[in-house]
Coordinates of C-alpha atoms in Angstrom, one line a residue:
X1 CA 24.7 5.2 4.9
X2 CA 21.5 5.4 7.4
X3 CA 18.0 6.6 6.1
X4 CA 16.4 8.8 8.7
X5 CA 12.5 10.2 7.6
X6 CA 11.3 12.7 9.9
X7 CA 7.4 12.1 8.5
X8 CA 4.5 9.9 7.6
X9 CA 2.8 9.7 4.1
X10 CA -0.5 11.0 4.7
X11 CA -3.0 12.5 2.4
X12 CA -0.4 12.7 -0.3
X13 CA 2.3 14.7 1.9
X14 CA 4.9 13.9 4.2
X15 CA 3.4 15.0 7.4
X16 CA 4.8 15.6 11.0
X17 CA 3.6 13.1 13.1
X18 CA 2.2 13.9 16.5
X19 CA 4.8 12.6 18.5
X20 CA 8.8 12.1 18.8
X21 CA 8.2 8.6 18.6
X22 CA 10.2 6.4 16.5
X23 CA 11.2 3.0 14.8
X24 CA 15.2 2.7 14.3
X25 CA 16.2 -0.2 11.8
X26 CA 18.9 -2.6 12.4
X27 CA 21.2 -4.4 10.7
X28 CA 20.1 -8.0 10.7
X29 CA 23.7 -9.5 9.9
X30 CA 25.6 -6.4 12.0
X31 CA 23.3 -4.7 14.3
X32 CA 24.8 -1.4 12.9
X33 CA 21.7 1.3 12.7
X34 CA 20.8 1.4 8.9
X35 CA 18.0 4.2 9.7
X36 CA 15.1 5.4 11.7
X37 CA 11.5 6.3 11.0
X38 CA 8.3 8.1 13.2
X39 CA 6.4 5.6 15.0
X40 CA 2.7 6.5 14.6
X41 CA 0.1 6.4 17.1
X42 CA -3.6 6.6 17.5
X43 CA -3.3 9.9 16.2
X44 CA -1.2 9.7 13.1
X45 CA -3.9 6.5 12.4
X46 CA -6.6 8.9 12.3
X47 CA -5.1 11.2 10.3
X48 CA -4.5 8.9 7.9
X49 CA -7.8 6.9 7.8
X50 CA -9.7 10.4 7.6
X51 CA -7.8 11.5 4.5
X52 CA -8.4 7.8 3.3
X53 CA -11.9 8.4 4.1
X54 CA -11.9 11.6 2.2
X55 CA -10.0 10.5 -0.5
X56 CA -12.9 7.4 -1.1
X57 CA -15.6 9.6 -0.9
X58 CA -14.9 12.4 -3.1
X59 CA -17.8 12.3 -5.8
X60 CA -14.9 12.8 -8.8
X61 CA -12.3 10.9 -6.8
X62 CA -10.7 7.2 -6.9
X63 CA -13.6 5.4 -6.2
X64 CA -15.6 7.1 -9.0
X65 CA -12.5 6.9 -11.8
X66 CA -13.3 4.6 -14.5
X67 CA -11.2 1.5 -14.5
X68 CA -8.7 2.8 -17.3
X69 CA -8.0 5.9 -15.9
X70 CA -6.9 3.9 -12.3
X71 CA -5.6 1.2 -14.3
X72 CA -2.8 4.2 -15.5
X73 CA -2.2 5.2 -12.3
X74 CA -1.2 1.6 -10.7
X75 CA 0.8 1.4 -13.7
X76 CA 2.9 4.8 -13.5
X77 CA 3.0 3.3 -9.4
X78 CA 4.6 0.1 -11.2
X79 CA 7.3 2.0 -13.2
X80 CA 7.9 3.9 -10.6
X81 CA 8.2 1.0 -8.3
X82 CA 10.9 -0.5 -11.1
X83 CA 13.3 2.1 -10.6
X84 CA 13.1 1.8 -7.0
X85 CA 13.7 -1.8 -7.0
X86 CA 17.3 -2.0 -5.8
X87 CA 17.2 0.7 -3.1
X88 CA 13.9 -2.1 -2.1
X89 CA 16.1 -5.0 -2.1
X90 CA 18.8 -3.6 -0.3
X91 CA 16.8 -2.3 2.6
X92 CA 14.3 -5.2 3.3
X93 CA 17.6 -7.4 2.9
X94 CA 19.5 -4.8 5.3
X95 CA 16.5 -5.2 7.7
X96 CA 15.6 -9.0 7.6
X97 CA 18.3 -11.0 6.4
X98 CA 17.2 -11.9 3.4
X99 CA 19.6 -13.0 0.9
X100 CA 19.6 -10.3 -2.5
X101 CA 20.1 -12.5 -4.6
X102 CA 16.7 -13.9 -3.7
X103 CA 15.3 -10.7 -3.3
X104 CA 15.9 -9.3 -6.4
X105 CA 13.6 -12.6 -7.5
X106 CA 10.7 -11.3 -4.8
X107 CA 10.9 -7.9 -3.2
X108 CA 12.4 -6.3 -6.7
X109 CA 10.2 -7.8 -9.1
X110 CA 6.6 -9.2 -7.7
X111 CA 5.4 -5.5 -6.3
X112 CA 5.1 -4.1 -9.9
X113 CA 4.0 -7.4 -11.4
X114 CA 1.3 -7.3 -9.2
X115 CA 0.1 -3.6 -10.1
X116 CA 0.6 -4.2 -13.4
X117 CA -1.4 -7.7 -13.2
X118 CA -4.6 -6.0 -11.5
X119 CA -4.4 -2.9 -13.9
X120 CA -4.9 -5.7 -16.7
X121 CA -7.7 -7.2 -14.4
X122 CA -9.7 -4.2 -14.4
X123 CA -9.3 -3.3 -17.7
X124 CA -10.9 -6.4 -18.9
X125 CA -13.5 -7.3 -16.6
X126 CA -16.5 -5.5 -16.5
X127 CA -18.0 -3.3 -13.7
X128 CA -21.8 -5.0 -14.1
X129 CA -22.7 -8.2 -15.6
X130 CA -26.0 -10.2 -16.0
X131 CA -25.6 -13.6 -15.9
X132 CA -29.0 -16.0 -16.6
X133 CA -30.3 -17.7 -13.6
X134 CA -30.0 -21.6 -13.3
X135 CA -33.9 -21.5 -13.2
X136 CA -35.5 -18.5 -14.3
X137 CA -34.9 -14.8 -14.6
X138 CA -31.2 -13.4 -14.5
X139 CA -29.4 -11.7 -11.6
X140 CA -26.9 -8.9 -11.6
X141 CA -23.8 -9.3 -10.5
X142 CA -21.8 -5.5 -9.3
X143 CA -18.0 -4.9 -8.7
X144 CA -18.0 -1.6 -6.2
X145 CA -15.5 -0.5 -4.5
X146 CA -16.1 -1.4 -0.4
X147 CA -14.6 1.8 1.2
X148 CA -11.2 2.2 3.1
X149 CA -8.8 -0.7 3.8
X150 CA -6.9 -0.9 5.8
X151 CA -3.5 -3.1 5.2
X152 CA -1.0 -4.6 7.8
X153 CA 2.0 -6.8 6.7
X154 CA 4.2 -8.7 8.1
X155 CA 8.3 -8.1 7.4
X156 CA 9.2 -11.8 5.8
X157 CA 8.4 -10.9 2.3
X158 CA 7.4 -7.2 3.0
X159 CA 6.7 -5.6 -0.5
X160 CA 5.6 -9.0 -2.0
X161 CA 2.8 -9.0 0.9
X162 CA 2.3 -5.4 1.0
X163 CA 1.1 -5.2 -3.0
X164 CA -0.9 -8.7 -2.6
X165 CA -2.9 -6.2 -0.2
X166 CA -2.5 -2.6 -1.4
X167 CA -2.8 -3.6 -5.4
X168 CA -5.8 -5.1 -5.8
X169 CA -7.3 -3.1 -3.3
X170 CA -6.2 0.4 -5.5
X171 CA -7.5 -1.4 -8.5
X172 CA -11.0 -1.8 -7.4
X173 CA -11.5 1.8 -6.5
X174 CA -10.4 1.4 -2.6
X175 CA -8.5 4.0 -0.8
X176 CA -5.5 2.4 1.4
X177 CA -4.0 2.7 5.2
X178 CA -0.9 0.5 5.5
X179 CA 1.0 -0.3 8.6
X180 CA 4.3 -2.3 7.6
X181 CA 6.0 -4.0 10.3
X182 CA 7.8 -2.6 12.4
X183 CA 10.8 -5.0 11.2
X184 CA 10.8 -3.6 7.8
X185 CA 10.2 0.1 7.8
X186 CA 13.1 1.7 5.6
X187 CA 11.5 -0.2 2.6
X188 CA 7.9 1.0 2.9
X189 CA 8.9 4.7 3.0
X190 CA 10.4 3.7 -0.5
X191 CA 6.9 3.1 -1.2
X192 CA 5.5 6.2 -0.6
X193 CA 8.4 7.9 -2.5
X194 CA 7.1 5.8 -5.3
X195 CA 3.3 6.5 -5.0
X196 CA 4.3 10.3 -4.7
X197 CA 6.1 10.0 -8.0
X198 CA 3.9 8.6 -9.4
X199 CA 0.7 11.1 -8.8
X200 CA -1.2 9.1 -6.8
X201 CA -4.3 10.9 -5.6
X202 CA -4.0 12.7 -1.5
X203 CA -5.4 10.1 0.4
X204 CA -5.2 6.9 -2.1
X205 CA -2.2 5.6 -0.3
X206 CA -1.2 6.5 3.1
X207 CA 1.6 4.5 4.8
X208 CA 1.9 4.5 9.1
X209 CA 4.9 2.8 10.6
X210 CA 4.0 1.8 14.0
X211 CA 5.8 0.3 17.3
X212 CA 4.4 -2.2 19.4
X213 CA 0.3 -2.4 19.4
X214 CA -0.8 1.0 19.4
X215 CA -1.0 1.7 15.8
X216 CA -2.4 -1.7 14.7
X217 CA -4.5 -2.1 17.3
X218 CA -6.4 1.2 16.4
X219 CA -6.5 0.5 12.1
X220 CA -8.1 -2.1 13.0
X221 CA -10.6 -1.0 15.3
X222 CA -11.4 2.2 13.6
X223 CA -15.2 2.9 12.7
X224 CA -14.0 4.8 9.3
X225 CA -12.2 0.8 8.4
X226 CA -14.5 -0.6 6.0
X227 CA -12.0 -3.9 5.5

């Protein structure tokens, strides 16, 4: 069975990308084709940091939720996630070699520890605190937000390195470009199926498969890239 998208996940929708680009998936142990995704470019990029962009500075959006009502939302992400976890394992597995059985340890079960880890964080750690000054006086210490992120990973550990990136950046109120390697594709579409399911906000989460430089090269040059 091959898994062919015809789209990217931007803004919360599966969008046509701008050209006929794209990123076929072979097997690592076969070399059969297992599937084949659109290959953004600069434009697909700037599509999806604008609606990132958006998405962070909406006055009622993610960035402004308070930290239980975004602490749900990584958590639906993580169930979510769960039920995904086989189709996860079998594709990165499909894709890079790695054994399931080991898999099932990493790329099945660390992505929705991890969301469910920061949704915990933020919960119990406050948004301002005062701490007393070794001297005199006190100083103020603020957790904000820092903008749009922007998230490339590399296809050893895929998911396991793409939610050490996108999960903690969601939790603190950041809105999310990811490129996944070009290596590992199939997987990160199961992503966005996941993050669609699970109501994230348009924008939150966008996800840009890219071949050769072209893609990464303009994330991470891209004025509207706070990080």
């Amino acid at each position: 069975m091959t898994h062919n998208y015809d789209s990217l996940f931007i803004d919360g929708v599966w969008a046509k990308p701008s050209s006929s680009q794209v990123i076929q998936a072979f097997s690592a142990s076969t070399e059969e084709l297992l599937g084949a995704v659109p290959a953004a470019d600069e434009t697909d990029v700037d599509a999806a940091v604008a609606a990132a962009r958006k998405a962070f500075d909406d006055p009622s959006g993610w960035s402004r939720w308070e930290p239980e009502r975004r602490a749900a939302a990584l958590e639906r992400f993580a169930l979510e996630i769960e039920a995904r976890a086989g189709d996860i394992v079998t594709r990165v597995s499909g894709q890079n070699g790695m054994p399931v059985r080991f898999g099932r340890l990493t790329e099945g079960m660390v992505p929705a520890k991890i969301l469910r880890y920061y949704a915990d964080m933020i919960r119990q750690t406050k948004a301002t605190e005062v701490r007393k000054s070794l001297v005199f006086g006190s100083t103020e210490v603020r957790r904000e937000p820092l903008g749009v992120v922007g998230a490339i990973v590399p296809w050893n550990f895929p998911q396991t390195l793409t939610f050490f990136k996108v999960a903690p950046a969601l939790a603190a109120g950041c809105t999310v470009v990811l490129k996944p390697s070009s290596e590992t594709v199939l997987d990160a579409m199961v992503v966005a199926e996941a993050a669609e399911a699970a109501g994230l906000p348009p924008g939150v989460l966008n996800i840009v498969p890219g071949s050769g430089r072209t893609a990464g090269a303009r994330l991470v040059s891209h004025p509207d890239v706070d990080k």
